[in-house]
Amino acid sequence: MRFIHDVAIKYEGSECLLWPFGTIAEREYGAITVDREQDRAHRYICEFVNGPSPEPDYDAAHGCGNRACVNPAHLSWKTRADNMGDKLIHGTHHRGERCPTVRLTGDQVRRIRSLKGVKTQLELAREYGVARQTITNIQTGARWSWLT
């Protein structure tokens, strides 16, 4: 807490101020304990500087796109939709090949789309080792919709 109050909250630089201590799992968010409850350092700082969240489901968003940043000037309250939109702008969204659990590449998805009506979804699912529903989602645009 001393780092938060003596360094982070008083920080006036424009660069990111990275959390130097432990993080929550592998998500890179700074971890703190307040009243025996684990919290995210950036959320605590956002509330301290900007006041409480306007609604309970608002995110403490990083204007810089860096999850480890605790610069108060980079933190603000945003809706989940706005925060996810910022991730697209920052390039930090884990979609497509950036997702750690993805099984297909962008080129494979383009090929699956090009074979719509040529091969059955079941044939494509077997060929790529995915569920038929995955093929359906790709061909209808429910998944990988940004990919042209």
PDB file of C-alpha atoms in Angstrom:
ATOM      1  CA  MET A   1       0.000   0.000   0.000  1.00  0.00           C
ATOM      2  CA  ARG A   2       2.943   2.300   0.596  1.00  0.00           C
ATOM      3  CA  PHE A   3       3.888   2.089  -3.098  1.00  0.00           C
ATOM      4  CA  ILE A   4       0.333   2.998  -4.082  1.00  0.00           C
ATOM      5  CA  HIS A   5       0.068   6.043  -1.814  1.00  0.00           C
ATOM      6  CA  ASP A   6       3.684   7.267  -1.951  1.00  0.00           C
ATOM      7  CA  VAL A   7       4.455   6.549  -5.598  1.00  0.00           C
ATOM      8  CA  ALA A   8       1.537   5.603  -7.832  1.00  0.00           C
ATOM      9  CA  ILE A   9      -1.060   8.137  -6.736  1.00  0.00           C
ATOM     10  CA  LYS A  10       1.515  10.941  -6.756  1.00  0.00           C
ATOM     11  CA  TYR A  11       2.923   9.940 -10.147  1.00  0.00           C
ATOM     12  CA  GLU A  12       2.694  12.749 -12.702  1.00  0.00           C
ATOM     13  CA  GLY A  13       4.569  11.248 -15.650  1.00  0.00           C
ATOM     14  CA  SER A  14       2.935  10.450 -18.959  1.00  0.00           C
ATOM     15  CA  GLU A  15       4.635   7.061 -19.344  1.00  0.00           C
ATOM     16  CA  CYS A  16       3.239   3.847 -17.946  1.00  0.00           C
ATOM     17  CA  LEU A  17       4.034   3.179 -14.302  1.00  0.00           C
ATOM     18  CA  LEU A  18       4.396  -0.581 -14.017  1.00  0.00           C
ATOM     19  CA  TRP A  19       3.267  -2.480 -10.934  1.00  0.00           C
ATOM     20  CA  PRO A  20       6.502  -3.848  -9.421  1.00  0.00           C
ATOM     21  CA  PHE A  21       5.016  -6.541  -7.192  1.00  0.00           C
ATOM     22  CA  GLY A  22       2.938  -9.698  -7.513  1.00  0.00           C
ATOM     23  CA  THR A  23       0.251 -10.200 -10.114  1.00  0.00           C
ATOM     24  CA  ILE A  24      -3.070 -11.976 -10.239  1.00  0.00           C
ATOM     25  CA  ALA A  25      -2.401 -15.338 -11.866  1.00  0.00           C
ATOM     26  CA  GLU A  26      -0.980 -14.900 -15.353  1.00  0.00           C
ATOM     27  CA  ARG A  27      -3.210 -11.968 -16.244  1.00  0.00           C
ATOM     28  CA  GLU A  28      -0.509  -9.356 -15.475  1.00  0.00           C
ATOM     29  CA  TYR A  29      -2.789  -7.237 -13.288  1.00  0.00           C
ATOM     30  CA  GLY A  30      -1.114  -5.985 -10.115  1.00  0.00           C
ATOM     31  CA  ALA A  31      -2.443  -7.765  -7.037  1.00  0.00           C
ATOM     32  CA  ILE A  32      -3.074  -6.157  -3.651  1.00  0.00           C
ATOM     33  CA  THR A  33      -4.845  -7.229  -0.491  1.00  0.00           C
ATOM     34  CA  VAL A  34      -7.289  -4.824   1.146  1.00  0.00           C
ATOM     35  CA  ASP A  35      -9.134  -5.933   4.289  1.00  0.00           C
ATOM     36  CA  ARG A  36      -8.069  -9.543   3.627  1.00  0.00           C
ATOM     37  CA  GLU A  37      -9.606  -9.452   0.140  1.00  0.00           C
ATOM     38  CA  GLN A  38      -7.507  -9.700  -3.003  1.00  0.00           C
ATOM     39  CA  ASP A  39      -8.046  -6.846  -5.447  1.00  0.00           C
ATOM     40  CA  ARG A  40      -6.430  -5.469  -8.576  1.00  0.00           C
ATOM     41  CA  ALA A  41      -4.048  -2.593  -7.923  1.00  0.00           C
ATOM     42  CA  HIS A  42      -5.215  -0.606 -10.939  1.00  0.00           C
ATOM     43  CA  ARG A  43      -8.852  -0.859  -9.843  1.00  0.00           C
ATOM     44  CA  TYR A  44      -7.994   0.358  -6.333  1.00  0.00           C
ATOM     45  CA  ILE A  45      -6.021   3.299  -7.764  1.00  0.00           C
ATOM     46  CA  CYS A  46      -8.769   4.129 -10.266  1.00  0.00           C
ATOM     47  CA  GLU A  47     -11.305   4.282  -7.444  1.00  0.00           C
ATOM     48  CA  PHE A  48      -8.991   6.344  -5.242  1.00  0.00           C
ATOM     49  CA  VAL A  49      -8.341   8.890  -8.011  1.00  0.00           C
ATOM     50  CA  ASN A  50     -11.664   8.907  -9.919  1.00  0.00           C
ATOM     51  CA  GLY A  51     -14.116   7.974  -7.188  1.00  0.00           C
ATOM     52  CA  PRO A  52     -16.236   4.832  -7.057  1.00  0.00           C
ATOM     53  CA  SER A  53     -17.329   3.034 -10.178  1.00  0.00           C
ATOM     54  CA  PRO A  54     -20.447   4.674 -11.696  1.00  0.00           C
ATOM     55  CA  GLU A  55     -22.031   1.230 -11.919  1.00  0.00           C
ATOM     56  CA  PRO A  56     -20.937  -2.050 -10.285  1.00  0.00           C
ATOM     57  CA  ASP A  57     -20.108  -3.669 -13.618  1.00  0.00           C
ATOM     58  CA  TYR A  58     -17.787  -0.936 -14.926  1.00  0.00           C
ATOM     59  CA  ASP A  59     -14.144  -1.788 -15.610  1.00  0.00           C
ATOM     60  CA  ALA A  60     -11.123   0.151 -14.406  1.00  0.00           C
ATOM     61  CA  ALA A  61      -9.764   0.555 -17.932  1.00  0.00           C
ATOM     62  CA  HIS A  62      -6.187   1.185 -19.014  1.00  0.00           C
ATOM     63  CA  GLY A  63      -6.070   4.000 -21.564  1.00  0.00           C
ATOM     64  CA  CYS A  64      -2.570   2.829 -22.474  1.00  0.00           C
ATOM     65  CA  GLY A  65      -3.518  -0.819 -23.040  1.00  0.00           C
ATOM     66  CA  ASN A  66      -0.921  -2.088 -20.545  1.00  0.00           C
ATOM     67  CA  ARG A  67      -2.452  -4.323 -17.859  1.00  0.00           C
ATOM     68  CA  ALA A  68       0.511  -3.857 -15.524  1.00  0.00           C
ATOM     69  CA  CYS A  69       0.224  -0.049 -15.606  1.00  0.00           C
ATOM     70  CA  VAL A  70      -0.935   1.811 -12.496  1.00  0.00           C
ATOM     71  CA  ASN A  71      -0.425   5.375 -13.749  1.00  0.00           C
ATOM     72  CA  PRO A  72      -3.541   7.197 -12.468  1.00  0.00           C
ATOM     73  CA  ALA A  73      -3.653   9.292 -15.645  1.00  0.00           C
ATOM     74  CA  HIS A  74      -4.072   6.091 -17.676  1.00  0.00           C
ATOM     75  CA  LEU A  75      -6.960   4.719 -15.596  1.00  0.00           C
ATOM     76  CA  SER A  76     -10.654   5.514 -15.967  1.00  0.00           C
ATOM     77  CA  TRP A  77     -14.048   3.852 -15.527  1.00  0.00           C
ATOM     78  CA  LYS A  78     -15.486   2.362 -18.713  1.00  0.00           C
ATOM     79  CA  THR A  79     -18.249  -0.008 -19.646  1.00  0.00           C
ATOM     80  CA  ARG A  80     -17.155  -3.526 -20.507  1.00  0.00           C
ATOM     81  CA  ALA A  81     -18.036  -2.879 -24.177  1.00  0.00           C
ATOM     82  CA  ASP A  82     -15.917   0.292 -24.270  1.00  0.00           C
ATOM     83  CA  ASN A  83     -13.035  -1.470 -22.542  1.00  0.00           C
ATOM     84  CA  MET A  84     -13.174  -4.359 -25.030  1.00  0.00           C
ATOM     85  CA  GLY A  85     -13.255  -1.834 -27.882  1.00  0.00           C
ATOM     86  CA  ASP A  86     -10.103  -0.245 -26.477  1.00  0.00           C
ATOM     87  CA  LYS A  87      -8.425  -3.649 -26.521  1.00  0.00           C
ATOM     88  CA  LEU A  88      -9.015  -3.808 -30.265  1.00  0.00           C
ATOM     89  CA  ILE A  89      -7.493  -0.351 -30.687  1.00  0.00           C
ATOM     90  CA  HIS A  90      -4.480  -1.233 -28.506  1.00  0.00           C
ATOM     91  CA  GLY A  91      -3.996  -4.612 -30.150  1.00  0.00           C
ATOM     92  CA  THR A  92      -4.217  -6.383 -26.789  1.00  0.00           C
ATOM     93  CA  HIS A  93      -7.410  -8.335 -27.497  1.00  0.00           C
ATOM     94  CA  HIS A  94      -6.868 -12.103 -27.525  1.00  0.00           C
ATOM     95  CA  ARG A  95      -8.884 -13.015 -30.561  1.00  0.00           C
ATOM     96  CA  GLY A  96      -8.003 -15.145 -33.528  1.00  0.00           C
ATOM     97  CA  GLU A  97      -4.457 -16.457 -33.506  1.00  0.00           C
ATOM     98  CA  ARG A  98      -3.627 -14.306 -30.459  1.00  0.00           C
ATOM     99  CA  CYS A  99      -5.923 -16.466 -28.335  1.00  0.00           C
ATOM    100  CA  PRO A 100      -3.859 -19.071 -26.476  1.00  0.00           C
ATOM    101  CA  THR A 101      -6.452 -21.814 -27.021  1.00  0.00           C
ATOM    102  CA  VAL A 102      -7.122 -21.235 -30.730  1.00  0.00           C
ATOM    103  CA  ARG A 103      -6.792 -24.258 -32.987  1.00  0.00           C
ATOM    104  CA  LEU A 104      -7.056 -22.581 -36.387  1.00  0.00           C
ATOM    105  CA  THR A 105      -5.020 -19.995 -38.238  1.00  0.00           C
ATOM    106  CA  GLY A 106      -6.419 -17.080 -40.184  1.00  0.00           C
ATOM    107  CA  ASP A 107      -5.472 -18.798 -43.440  1.00  0.00           C
ATOM    108  CA  GLN A 108      -7.350 -21.936 -42.400  1.00  0.00           C
ATOM    109  CA  VAL A 109     -10.430 -19.872 -41.543  1.00  0.00           C
ATOM    110  CA  ARG A 110     -10.299 -18.186 -44.957  1.00  0.00           C
ATOM    111  CA  ARG A 111     -10.067 -21.599 -46.624  1.00  0.00           C
ATOM    112  CA  ILE A 112     -13.001 -22.935 -44.563  1.00  0.00           C
ATOM    113  CA  ARG A 113     -15.078 -19.980 -45.732  1.00  0.00           C
ATOM    114  CA  SER A 114     -14.040 -20.485 -49.340  1.00  0.00           C
ATOM    115  CA  LEU A 115     -15.193 -24.112 -49.203  1.00  0.00           C
ATOM    116  CA  LYS A 116     -18.712 -23.277 -48.027  1.00  0.00           C
ATOM    117  CA  GLY A 117     -21.066 -25.255 -50.278  1.00  0.00           C
ATOM    118  CA  VAL A 118     -18.161 -27.238 -51.745  1.00  0.00           C
ATOM    119  CA  LYS A 119     -17.490 -29.461 -48.732  1.00  0.00           C
ATOM    120  CA  THR A 120     -19.888 -30.263 -45.928  1.00  0.00           C
ATOM    121  CA  GLN A 121     -19.339 -28.766 -42.521  1.00  0.00           C
ATOM    122  CA  LEU A 122     -18.753 -32.240 -41.141  1.00  0.00           C
ATOM    123  CA  GLU A 123     -16.023 -32.898 -43.727  1.00  0.00           C
ATOM    124  CA  LEU A 124     -14.336 -29.616 -42.861  1.00  0.00           C
ATOM    125  CA  ALA A 125     -14.643 -30.288 -39.138  1.00  0.00           C
ATOM    126  CA  ARG A 126     -12.920 -33.653 -39.530  1.00  0.00           C
ATOM    127  CA  GLU A 127     -10.239 -32.182 -41.807  1.00  0.00           C
ATOM    128  CA  TYR A 128      -9.351 -29.429 -39.304  1.00  0.00           C
ATOM    129  CA  GLY A 129      -9.946 -31.385 -36.100  1.00  0.00           C
ATOM    130  CA  VAL A 130     -12.638 -29.079 -34.749  1.00  0.00           C
ATOM    131  CA  ALA A 131     -16.337 -29.424 -33.953  1.00  0.00           C
ATOM    132  CA  ARG A 132     -18.890 -29.031 -36.723  1.00  0.00           C
ATOM    133  CA  GLN A 133     -20.354 -26.110 -34.752  1.00  0.00           C
ATOM    134  CA  THR A 134     -16.993 -24.341 -35.067  1.00  0.00           C
ATOM    135  CA  ILE A 135     -17.257 -24.600 -38.852  1.00  0.00           C
ATOM    136  CA  THR A 136     -20.835 -23.298 -38.697  1.00  0.00           C
ATOM    137  CA  ASN A 137     -19.743 -20.363 -36.543  1.00  0.00           C
ATOM    138  CA  ILE A 138     -16.934 -19.507 -38.957  1.00  0.00           C
ATOM    139  CA  GLN A 139     -19.110 -19.736 -42.058  1.00  0.00           C
ATOM    140  CA  THR A 140     -21.958 -17.692 -40.562  1.00  0.00           C
ATOM    141  CA  GLY A 141     -19.658 -15.020 -39.181  1.00  0.00           C
ATOM    142  CA  ALA A 142     -20.404 -15.783 -35.521  1.00  0.00           C
ATOM    143  CA  ARG A 143     -16.648 -16.392 -35.072  1.00  0.00           C
ATOM    144  CA  TRP A 144     -13.695 -14.751 -36.789  1.00  0.00           C
ATOM    145  CA  SER A 145     -16.092 -12.136 -38.189  1.00  0.00           C
ATOM    146  CA  TRP A 146     -13.383  -9.458 -38.469  1.00  0.00           C
ATOM    147  CA  LEU A 147     -11.317 -11.638 -40.785  1.00  0.00           C
ATOM    148  CA  THR A 148     -11.872 -10.972 -44.476  1.00  0.00           C
TER     149      THR A 148
END
